Amino acid sequence: AQTVTQSQPEMSVQEAETVTLSCTYDTSESDYYLFWYKQPPSRQMILVIRQEAYKQQNATENRFSVNFQKAAKSFSLKISDSQLGDAAMYFCAYRSSQGAQKLVFGQGTRLTINP
Amino acid sequence: NAGVTQTPKFRVLKTGQSMTLLCAQDMNHEYMYWYRQDPGMGLRLIHYSVGEGTTAKGEVPDGYNVSRLKKQNFLLGLESAAPSQTSVYFCASSYPGLAYEQYFGPGTRLTVT
């Protein structure tokens, strides 16, 4: 079974600075998807960014980018120019290419933005 | 287009009581999922469905039952609630196919006393 590990329960960053959230995963598959979800205090799960394992190029969405290291099974999220609205829980998730596209989540990292 | 909705948003149960959580989606998605979220553990899959009339167990299915009688609805039942089922429950849905993301409902906070 696949597992996802986020080793940073909490992180904080100054507004306008850059922060990197870590995620590692374990799988024997070669084809899969990885995701970062944001969960603000409203509880709504918001997709931030996705990465297809077969793509070598790291995904980027505006101020959000990932560092995908397939051999190391590492998938970190970099947030540039941090804004107060980025404060939230962030979850890393894995989805297999097989079966019913079930998501396996990490434990989450709570990100605080200091003004 | 309401997306994924969940009913109720909050509920308090006494140990041994039963209840049903309703998830509805208006996007004609084939796949639907129920997750629970507990502090320090992320979201874990309870049950899922790949189509009307089908259900399957996820990672933590014990104490829950589900039904998918209509394509747009996915019901999660607790027959005899236990304090260990105190959690936030999320429903999600998606089209089949790796390119499609899962859309999540707003969650239901359930407390069992």
Short mmCIF file of C-alpha atoms in Angstrom, two decimals, chain A:
data_model
loop_
_atom_site.label_atom_id
_atom_site.label_comp_id
_atom_site.label_asym_id
_atom_site.label_seq_id
_atom_site.Cartn_x
_atom_site.Cartn_y
_atom_site.Cartn_z
CA ALA A 1 0.00 0.00 0.00
CA GLN A 2 1.11 3.52 -0.70
CA THR A 3 1.97 5.89 2.13
CA VAL A 4 2.50 9.64 2.24
CA THR A 5 4.51 11.37 4.95
CA GLN A 6 4.63 15.05 5.84
CA SER A 7 7.26 15.45 8.52
CA GLN A 8 6.55 19.11 9.35
CA PRO A 9 3.39 19.42 11.49
CA GLU A 10 3.76 23.22 11.55
CA MET A 11 5.63 25.84 9.58
CA SER A 12 5.70 29.60 9.72
CA VAL A 13 6.96 32.26 7.33
CA GLN A 14 7.11 36.02 7.13
CA GLU A 15 4.76 37.67 4.69
CA ALA A 16 6.38 38.09 1.25
CA GLU A 17 9.02 35.43 2.01
CA THR A 18 9.33 31.97 0.48
CA VAL A 19 8.52 28.72 2.28
CA THR A 20 8.91 25.07 1.29
CA LEU A 21 6.70 22.28 2.61
CA SER A 22 8.07 18.74 2.46
CA CYS A 23 6.39 15.51 1.41
CA THR A 24 7.72 12.01 0.83
CA TYR A 25 5.83 8.99 -0.37
CA ASP A 26 6.31 5.30 -0.79
CA THR A 27 5.09 3.33 -3.79
CA SER A 28 6.17 0.52 -6.07
CA GLU A 29 4.25 1.97 -9.02
CA SER A 30 5.82 3.92 -11.83
CA ASP A 31 2.75 5.83 -12.98
CA TYR A 32 0.81 7.99 -10.53
CA TYR A 33 -0.28 11.54 -9.69
CA LEU A 34 0.73 13.74 -6.78
CA PHE A 35 -1.23 16.66 -5.39
CA TRP A 36 -1.06 19.48 -2.90
CA TYR A 37 -4.34 20.53 -1.31
CA LYS A 38 -4.97 23.62 0.79
CA GLN A 39 -7.50 23.59 3.63
CA PRO A 40 -8.24 27.05 5.06
CA PRO A 41 -10.24 27.51 8.29
CA SER A 42 -13.43 27.18 6.23
CA ARG A 43 -12.55 23.46 5.92
CA GLN A 44 -12.98 23.47 2.15
CA MET A 45 -10.39 21.32 0.34
CA ILE A 46 -8.82 23.32 -2.48
CA LEU A 47 -6.53 21.81 -5.09
CA VAL A 48 -3.34 23.85 -5.30
CA ILE A 49 -1.20 21.96 -7.78
CA ARG A 50 -0.79 18.53 -9.36
CA GLN A 51 2.14 16.59 -10.83
CA GLU A 52 2.02 13.64 -13.18
CA ALA A 53 4.79 11.17 -12.38
CA TYR A 54 5.67 10.62 -16.04
CA LYS A 55 6.45 14.32 -16.49
CA GLN A 56 9.97 15.37 -15.58
CA GLN A 57 9.13 19.05 -15.61
CA ASN A 58 8.04 20.42 -12.24
CA ALA A 59 4.50 21.83 -12.12
CA THR A 60 3.96 25.54 -11.47
CA GLU A 61 0.81 27.50 -10.68
CA ASN A 62 1.47 31.20 -10.18
CA ARG A 63 3.28 31.53 -6.81
CA PHE A 64 3.14 27.79 -6.17
CA SER A 65 5.66 25.34 -7.56
CA VAL A 66 6.80 21.84 -6.76
CA ASN A 67 10.13 20.06 -6.64
CA PHE A 68 9.38 16.52 -7.80
CA GLN A 69 12.20 14.05 -7.26
CA LYS A 70 10.87 10.71 -8.51
CA ALA A 71 13.86 8.58 -7.59
CA ALA A 72 13.91 10.01 -4.08
CA LYS A 73 10.10 9.83 -3.85
CA SER A 74 9.98 13.42 -2.73
CA PHE A 75 7.41 16.07 -3.62
CA SER A 76 7.87 19.44 -1.95
CA LEU A 77 5.74 22.57 -2.37
CA LYS A 78 7.32 26.00 -2.63
CA ILE A 79 5.20 29.07 -1.96
CA SER A 80 6.81 32.30 -3.14
CA ASP A 81 5.87 35.80 -1.98
CA SER A 82 3.77 34.37 0.86
CA GLN A 83 0.50 36.15 1.50
CA LEU A 84 -1.76 36.21 4.57
CA GLY A 85 -4.35 34.26 2.59
CA ASP A 86 -1.92 31.37 2.23
CA ALA A 87 -2.35 30.51 5.91
CA ALA A 88 -3.96 27.07 6.01
CA MET A 89 -3.39 23.35 6.43
CA TYR A 90 -1.62 21.87 3.44
CA PHE A 91 -1.98 18.22 2.51
CA CYS A 92 0.14 16.21 0.13
CA ALA A 93 -1.74 13.39 -1.62
CA TYR A 94 -0.96 10.43 -3.87
CA ARG A 95 -3.21 8.88 -6.47
CA SER A 96 -2.47 5.60 -8.15
CA SER A 97 -2.96 5.09 -11.86
CA GLN A 98 -4.72 1.83 -11.01
CA GLY A 99 -8.16 1.27 -9.60
CA ALA A 100 -10.65 3.92 -8.57
CA GLN A 101 -8.34 6.93 -8.31
CA LYS A 102 -8.40 6.89 -4.53
CA LEU A 103 -6.36 9.55 -2.78
CA VAL A 104 -3.86 8.75 -0.02
CA PHE A 105 -3.14 11.80 2.12
CA GLY A 106 -0.27 12.87 4.31
CA GLN A 107 -0.80 14.10 7.84
CA GLY A 108 -0.80 17.75 6.87
CA THR A 109 1.32 20.82 7.61
CA ARG A 110 -0.18 23.86 9.27
CA LEU A 111 1.27 27.01 7.67
CA THR A 112 1.21 30.31 9.54
CA ILE A 113 1.99 33.60 7.81
CA ASN A 114 3.48 36.29 10.05
CA PRO A 115 2.69 39.87 8.99
#
